[in-house]
XYZ file of C-alpha atoms in Angstrom:
494
model
C -4.683 -26.734 -10.356
C -5.619 -25.089 -7.091
C -3.350 -22.047 -6.667
C -2.835 -22.918 -3.012
C -1.282 -26.277 -3.923
C 2.222 -24.815 -3.660
C 1.917 -24.261 0.096
C -0.046 -27.464 0.655
C 2.355 -29.521 -1.444
C 5.502 -28.218 0.244
C 3.959 -28.065 3.742
C 6.109 -25.020 4.499
C 5.751 -21.368 5.261
C 6.670 -19.472 2.065
C 9.644 -17.787 3.776
C 11.208 -21.290 3.955
C 10.832 -22.100 0.235
C 14.075 -23.224 -1.430
C 15.076 -23.720 -5.046
C 14.864 -27.501 -4.596
C 11.306 -27.099 -3.273
C 10.327 -25.122 -6.367
C 11.961 -27.602 -8.747
C 10.195 -30.529 -7.108
C 6.829 -28.774 -7.158
C 7.147 -27.850 -10.838
C 8.199 -31.347 -11.869
C 5.442 -33.138 -9.980
C 2.694 -30.659 -10.915
C 3.399 -30.172 -14.599
C 4.349 -26.482 -14.532
C 4.807 -25.387 -18.160
C 5.687 -21.708 -17.750
C 7.367 -19.342 -15.293
C 6.749 -15.587 -15.110
C 9.092 -13.094 -13.485
C 7.297 -10.002 -12.140
C 8.899 -6.795 -10.899
C 7.912 -3.214 -10.199
C 9.822 -0.491 -12.016
C 9.934 3.277 -11.605
C 6.396 3.809 -12.910
C 4.956 1.603 -10.158
C 3.434 -0.909 -12.579
C 4.101 -4.626 -12.520
C 6.335 -5.791 -15.380
C 6.530 -9.339 -16.776
C 9.142 -11.646 -18.295
C 7.770 -14.991 -19.552
C 9.588 -18.338 -19.797
C 8.454 -21.608 -21.390
C 10.143 -24.367 -19.399
C 11.937 -26.790 -21.708
C 13.648 -28.976 -19.093
C 14.466 -29.301 -15.424
C 17.936 -27.953 -16.210
C 16.399 -24.917 -17.903
C 14.220 -24.205 -14.879
C 17.176 -24.693 -12.529
C 19.176 -22.117 -14.495
C 16.340 -19.590 -14.405
C 15.846 -19.999 -10.670
C 19.590 -19.866 -9.950
C 20.740 -17.114 -12.295
C 17.618 -15.101 -13.089
C 17.722 -13.178 -16.356
C 19.017 -9.859 -17.658
C 16.758 -6.951 -18.597
C 17.198 -3.442 -20.031
C 17.266 -1.202 -16.975
C 17.130 2.019 -19.007
C 13.552 1.187 -20.004
C 12.607 0.529 -16.380
C 14.355 3.365 -14.512
C 15.022 6.907 -15.743
C 18.248 7.167 -13.751
C 19.903 4.282 -15.663
C 21.786 5.267 -18.817
C 21.203 3.330 -22.054
C 24.979 3.015 -22.521
C 25.297 0.658 -19.557
C 21.817 -0.470 -18.776
C 21.772 -4.229 -18.210
C 20.331 -5.414 -14.913
C 19.661 -8.871 -13.521
C 16.241 -9.892 -12.181
C 16.414 -12.666 -9.575
C 13.290 -14.465 -8.273
C 12.430 -14.379 -4.579
C 11.361 -17.967 -3.882
C 9.030 -17.051 -0.999
C 6.822 -15.090 -3.422
C 6.064 -18.073 -5.680
C 2.426 -18.803 -6.492
C 0.461 -20.494 -9.252
C -1.123 -18.057 -11.704
C -4.915 -18.413 -11.351
C -5.581 -16.859 -14.773
C -3.171 -18.727 -17.059
C -4.398 -21.491 -19.385
C -1.199 -23.529 -18.974
C 0.073 -24.291 -15.447
C 2.247 -21.265 -14.684
C 4.339 -20.301 -11.684
C 4.799 -16.624 -10.757
C 7.635 -14.924 -8.860
C 8.299 -11.414 -7.686
C 11.905 -10.467 -8.392
C 14.720 -8.290 -7.103
C 17.089 -6.207 -9.253
C 20.878 -6.664 -9.231
C 23.584 -4.630 -10.941
C 26.440 -5.740 -13.226
C 28.546 -6.725 -10.200
C 25.830 -8.955 -8.818
C 25.021 -6.504 -6.022
C 21.482 -5.377 -5.163
C 20.521 -2.341 -7.230
C 20.663 0.427 -4.640
C 17.903 2.461 -6.282
C 15.474 -0.430 -6.806
C 12.320 0.270 -4.770
C 12.201 -3.204 -3.237
C 15.832 -2.880 -2.078
C 15.244 0.552 -0.531
C 12.465 -0.991 1.564
C 14.680 -3.921 2.498
C 17.417 -1.538 3.669
C 14.966 0.588 5.660
C 13.516 -2.486 7.344
C 16.940 -3.902 8.196
C 18.107 -0.536 9.565
C 15.028 -0.298 11.798
C 15.637 -3.761 13.241
C 19.371 -3.129 13.656
C 18.848 0.051 15.655
C 15.804 -0.958 17.700
C 15.951 -4.744 17.956
C 12.281 -4.730 16.895
C 10.175 -5.855 13.948
C 8.246 -3.230 11.993
C 4.910 -4.558 10.726
C 2.381 -2.856 8.536
C -0.808 -3.490 6.616
C -2.253 -1.657 3.668
C -5.798 -0.586 2.909
C -6.358 -0.814 -0.835
C -9.208 1.361 -2.113
C -10.357 1.276 -5.718
C -13.255 2.094 -8.024
C -15.093 -0.268 -10.339
C -16.208 1.665 -13.428
C -18.890 0.268 -15.736
C -22.017 1.065 -17.735
C -24.967 2.448 -15.807
C -27.379 -0.016 -14.205
C -30.418 1.463 -12.451
C -31.654 -1.789 -10.928
C -31.295 -1.393 -7.129
C -29.356 1.862 -7.508
C -26.689 2.777 -4.982
C -27.008 6.053 -3.036
C -24.665 8.870 -3.961
C -21.671 8.926 -1.555
C -23.461 6.497 0.767
C -21.813 3.242 -0.281
C -19.986 2.474 2.974
C -20.510 -1.222 3.864
C -23.497 -1.505 1.518
C -24.757 -5.013 0.783
C -26.046 -6.672 -2.366
C -28.126 -5.923 -4.374
C -27.452 -2.223 -3.686
C -23.757 -2.822 -4.328
C -22.987 -4.477 -7.664
C -19.403 -5.721 -7.453
C -18.993 -7.414 -4.071
C -18.632 -10.689 -5.981
C -15.622 -9.372 -7.888
C -14.109 -8.141 -4.628
C -14.711 -11.466 -2.867
C -13.149 -13.392 -5.752
C -10.125 -11.076 -5.654
C -9.740 -11.672 -1.918
C -9.773 -15.436 -2.402
C -7.161 -15.254 -5.158
C -4.927 -12.929 -3.137
C -5.103 -15.361 -0.220
C -4.191 -18.244 -2.521
C -1.173 -16.232 -3.710
C 0.026 -15.976 -0.104
C -1.636 -12.718 0.947
C -3.132 -12.340 4.407
C -6.542 -10.683 4.093
C -8.260 -9.033 7.050
C -11.532 -8.106 5.330
C -13.194 -6.401 2.378
C -16.177 -4.078 2.027
C -17.773 -1.479 -0.187
C -16.618 2.077 0.461
C -18.258 5.513 0.551
C -17.770 6.317 -3.139
C -20.834 5.486 -5.211
C -22.143 7.721 -7.983
C -23.424 7.980 -11.545
C -22.049 10.234 -14.256
C -24.449 10.162 -17.199
C -24.216 6.577 -18.549
C -21.333 5.487 -16.301
C -21.498 3.965 -12.827
C -18.690 4.266 -10.257
C -18.563 1.977 -7.218
C -15.823 2.097 -4.581
C -14.460 -0.857 -2.596
C -11.691 -1.573 -0.114
C -9.592 -4.608 0.753
C -7.674 -4.458 4.021
C -4.813 -6.799 4.828
C -3.432 -8.249 8.049
C -0.191 -6.986 9.635
C 2.912 -8.450 8.038
C 6.635 -7.666 8.009
C 7.151 -4.674 5.747
C 8.373 -6.414 2.594
C 5.607 -9.029 2.600
C 3.008 -6.347 3.339
C 3.976 -4.449 0.203
C 4.206 -7.586 -1.914
C 0.620 -8.538 -1.149
C -0.536 -5.040 -2.142
C 1.316 -5.299 -5.461
C -0.262 -8.677 -6.193
C -3.716 -7.528 -5.125
C -3.652 -4.640 -7.601
C -2.659 -7.032 -10.399
C -5.331 -9.573 -9.466
C -8.054 -6.904 -9.285
C -7.159 -5.575 -12.712
C -7.076 -9.071 -14.203
C -10.524 -9.798 -12.764
C -11.820 -6.440 -13.974
C -10.675 -7.333 -17.464
C -12.543 -10.647 -17.227
C -15.685 -8.946 -15.928
C -15.532 -6.277 -18.637
C -15.174 -3.389 -16.172
C -12.382 -0.937 -15.363
C -10.585 -1.023 -12.037
C -8.926 2.239 -11.017
C -6.763 3.027 -7.996
C -6.545 6.697 -9.003
C -6.642 9.114 -6.059
C -9.499 11.118 -7.538
C -12.207 10.268 -10.056
C -14.026 13.591 -9.970
C -14.235 16.599 -7.667
C -16.843 16.320 -4.907
C -16.772 12.523 -4.738
C -14.725 10.304 -2.430
C -11.175 9.680 -3.599
C -9.212 6.457 -3.166
C -6.472 6.299 -0.580
C -3.802 3.771 0.280
C -3.623 3.950 4.056
C -1.035 2.057 6.093
C -1.494 0.780 9.637
C 1.736 0.253 11.564
C 2.854 -1.558 14.683
C 6.178 -2.627 16.152
C 6.820 -5.929 17.907
C 9.589 -7.182 20.158
C 9.638 -10.779 21.359
C 6.068 -11.152 20.143
C 4.786 -8.173 22.137
C 3.112 -5.175 20.497
C 5.008 -2.068 21.635
C 2.239 0.342 20.629
C 0.481 -0.129 23.983
C 1.741 0.370 27.531
C -0.336 0.329 30.721
C -3.573 0.202 28.756
C -2.908 3.261 26.567
C -0.866 4.341 23.554
C 2.777 3.927 24.527
C 5.509 6.585 24.538
C 7.250 4.450 21.899
C 4.201 4.780 19.595
C 3.891 8.511 20.245
C 7.550 9.014 19.305
C 6.931 7.132 16.049
C 3.971 9.389 15.336
C 6.080 12.498 15.990
C 8.685 11.322 13.504
C 6.079 10.633 10.838
C 4.403 14.013 11.363
C 7.751 15.796 11.216
C 8.367 14.206 7.788
C 4.725 14.245 6.645
C 5.078 16.892 3.955
C 8.096 15.142 2.417
C 6.443 11.699 2.570
C 3.914 12.860 -0.029
C 6.761 12.620 -2.580
C 6.453 8.824 -2.299
C 2.747 8.483 -1.523
C 1.024 11.222 -3.565
C 2.879 11.371 -6.838
C 0.551 12.843 -9.491
C -1.443 16.092 -9.840
C -4.799 14.440 -9.072
C -3.400 13.315 -5.702
C -3.891 16.886 -4.542
C -7.523 16.999 -5.666
C -8.093 14.325 -2.993
C -6.190 16.088 -0.181
C -8.819 18.752 0.430
C -10.881 19.575 3.549
C -14.120 17.736 4.435
C -13.432 14.651 2.252
C -12.102 12.280 4.991
C -8.616 12.985 3.635
C -6.036 14.915 5.672
C -4.695 18.357 4.839
C -3.337 19.413 8.243
C -0.285 17.854 9.900
C -1.604 16.551 13.217
C -2.826 13.310 14.799
C -5.685 12.070 16.941
C -7.772 9.168 18.200
C -10.383 7.653 15.878
C -10.125 10.826 13.785
C -10.259 10.688 9.983
C -9.263 14.324 9.399
C -5.664 13.837 10.575
C -2.416 12.553 9.065
C -2.053 9.806 11.696
C -5.115 8.242 13.307
C -5.130 5.953 16.340
C -7.975 3.515 15.619
C -9.808 1.449 18.203
C -7.468 -1.255 19.450
C -9.636 -3.421 21.731
C -7.910 -1.903 24.774
C -10.087 -2.651 27.794
C -12.830 -4.095 25.587
C -12.567 -7.765 26.472
C -16.127 -8.843 27.280
C -18.108 -7.674 24.243
C -18.613 -11.155 22.787
C -19.842 -12.472 26.140
C -22.299 -9.564 26.430
C -23.574 -10.152 22.889
C -23.844 -13.899 23.560
C -25.152 -14.428 27.111
C -24.992 -18.193 26.727
C -21.233 -18.147 26.135
C -19.400 -19.638 29.114
C -15.998 -20.344 27.555
C -12.886 -18.605 28.781
C -11.568 -15.839 26.538
C -8.006 -16.521 25.447
C -5.408 -13.819 25.919
C -4.196 -12.447 22.591
C -1.461 -9.973 21.647
C -2.630 -6.383 21.384
C -4.030 -5.406 17.975
C -3.322 -1.695 18.405
C -1.944 0.098 15.353
C -1.490 3.674 14.213
C -2.745 4.595 10.744
C -1.059 6.853 8.183
C -3.924 8.250 6.070
C -2.239 10.413 3.422
C -1.071 7.941 0.744
C -3.110 7.111 -2.350
C -3.118 4.739 -5.317
C -0.356 6.672 -7.063
C 2.088 5.679 -4.309
C 5.061 3.455 -4.858
C 4.281 1.312 -1.792
C 7.881 0.114 -1.501
C 9.154 3.673 -1.183
C 6.262 4.968 0.906
C 6.631 2.217 3.506
C 10.419 2.683 3.461
C 9.839 6.393 4.066
C 7.447 5.686 6.940
C 10.002 3.366 8.539
C 12.763 5.978 8.190
C 10.538 8.694 9.654
C 9.301 6.474 12.507
C 12.874 5.472 13.381
C 13.921 9.104 13.454
C 11.012 9.869 15.792
C 12.012 7.081 18.178
C 15.499 8.588 18.462
C 14.590 12.285 18.137
C 15.003 14.597 21.181
C 11.713 16.216 22.110
C 9.601 13.695 20.209
C 7.070 13.234 23.023
C 6.648 16.997 23.399
C 6.132 17.294 19.645
C 3.512 14.536 19.731
C 1.675 16.311 22.560
C 1.729 19.605 20.652
C 0.360 18.052 17.432
C -2.467 16.064 19.055
C -6.104 17.005 18.408
C -9.076 15.469 20.194
C -11.695 15.867 17.446
C -12.412 16.807 13.842
C -9.879 19.518 13.046
C -12.364 21.266 10.745
C -14.967 21.870 13.463
C -15.385 25.523 14.592
C -13.969 24.905 18.066
C -10.616 23.951 16.513
C -10.365 27.046 14.315
C -7.594 28.678 16.357
C -5.607 25.470 16.664
C -5.926 24.813 12.930
C -3.947 27.962 12.244
C -1.067 26.643 14.387
C -0.449 23.518 12.308
C 1.552 23.075 9.130
C -0.345 22.022 6.010
C 0.416 19.165 3.652
C 1.626 20.122 0.163
C -1.079 21.162 -2.288
C 0.756 20.102 -5.453
C 3.499 17.835 -6.753
C 5.812 20.852 -6.931
C 5.291 21.624 -3.237
C 5.815 17.948 -2.440
C 9.143 18.042 -4.287
C 10.195 21.131 -2.341
C 9.354 19.407 0.945
C 11.422 16.369 -0.022
C 14.300 18.629 -1.030
C 14.232 20.291 2.390
C 14.032 17.000 4.361
C 15.912 14.555 2.185
C 18.461 13.791 4.939
C 15.732 11.953 6.894
C 15.567 9.375 4.106
C 19.214 9.394 2.993
C 20.582 8.626 6.467
C 22.777 5.503 6.434
C 22.282 5.189 2.677
C 18.700 3.908 2.855
C 17.470 6.164 0.031
C 20.247 6.825 -2.526
C 20.815 10.512 -3.281
C 20.315 9.870 -7.003
C 16.876 8.399 -6.361
C 15.879 11.446 -4.304
C 17.161 13.741 -7.076
C 15.153 11.806 -9.660
C 11.983 11.916 -7.559
C 12.306 15.675 -6.999
C 12.824 16.290 -10.728
C 9.862 14.129 -11.780
C 7.514 15.851 -9.323
C 8.625 19.336 -10.321
C 8.111 18.454 -13.987
C 4.328 18.400 -13.436
C 4.491 22.178 -12.929
C 1.177 21.983 -11.080
C 1.500 24.639 -8.404
C -1.950 26.163 -7.825
C -3.586 23.649 -10.158
C -6.591 22.997 -7.894
C -7.490 26.691 -7.914
C -7.027 26.921 -11.688
C -9.302 23.932 -12.270
C -12.063 25.064 -9.918
C -15.384 24.918 -11.775
C -13.818 23.702 -15.042
C -15.398 20.258 -15.244
C -14.035 19.508 -18.701
C -10.438 20.207 -17.643
C -10.912 18.097 -14.518
C -12.325 15.237 -16.600
C -9.331 15.385 -18.952
C -6.855 15.406 -16.057
C -8.541 12.487 -14.304
C -8.599 10.502 -17.555
C -4.883 11.047 -18.017
C -4.082 9.430 -14.669
C -6.938 6.909 -14.339
C -4.524 3.944 -14.454
C -1.505 5.652 -13.002
C -0.052 2.745 -11.022
């Protein structure tokens, strides 16, 4: 069965899927199994499997969900009263491309014993943040993720890749573009909106092991759907890696001195179909206020986006990862980058193709701003929720435009001419402990209007402090064996 048959069969956008649609599809296409998938506190996708015995059985599953032991999914839930419900979100349905028997997959939401959304469930925190943003601005927050990962396999010296020179390499000098392309097709068939894929900078050998870095970038989507496609993409990549006999790792750092893997998020805001990030041919005041809010909360945001000790081996100078809280245009050394947005660049295709005489259609602006700090250890639900909360605060914050002006840099912050300015800026945390302290100091940004429950913030602070990793980078300097052990411990962190 073609995994795209669900959309083709129903002839609907997934957001319009109903229970009756799902029942009809399953009956007419011989679906034998249903899997419920959900992300728990550790960031990994969990699974509950059902063999469908009848239409009535399937109806009950889709209507009522199932109960699960919440104490084994979330540390803040006590074993004495731990039952939760998991309820499928119909719009997430897709046919499993790996299963032998026809199987339908759903992402699920958590509900408590009273049938209310679990306030501390990551997917509900994002939902609340998104709804609060729309309620207070009348706008739609859209985002897209950049998913970087390494393929790890046995050494192959035929057409060897160049150390740290893998960016946009082509076959045969890149070995796993086929795996990446297959993953992109399967993500698209599961409902994801792919922008593009390419090989990334990271490429190196370590004795008999080869490491090759890739990236898949998505298209802008409403916040919840944007995170869902990231979650599914990570699962699909790992499943393909298992089939290919290679490891897939989203870990922020593989070894010191080599490119780490980030999880960057591009953001834009729309109202009535118009992109509000641009005004009069330049970055709008609205966008600059958003940036100010994100920079003001940048140290605390690492508590959701950089959650393990090796995260802070990536956030070091001169590695295309930010350390200093500032922003700039087309600048990869900053927390927030303003990438090229096709502003005033309308006639490039006509110049490249002199024979083209067709009229160029007007399209909505593509301008985004990019948050570059997050990595593969992030809980993307909570990180995007945190970005929304911080951006909303910036929009409403007095003095936001002045703050944005003060924190702007026009070039690479590590160049000599910026030495004096570098000393003026705050630095990102250098450990999980420092990240926890930043969250503790700024927790009200996220707790406003009950978006992030206080208990969740308490739990996140405690888990980060438990790493006891203050000064770890300095302690590990030059100790390759200790670094190797630490990286191995977190190689499949999320």
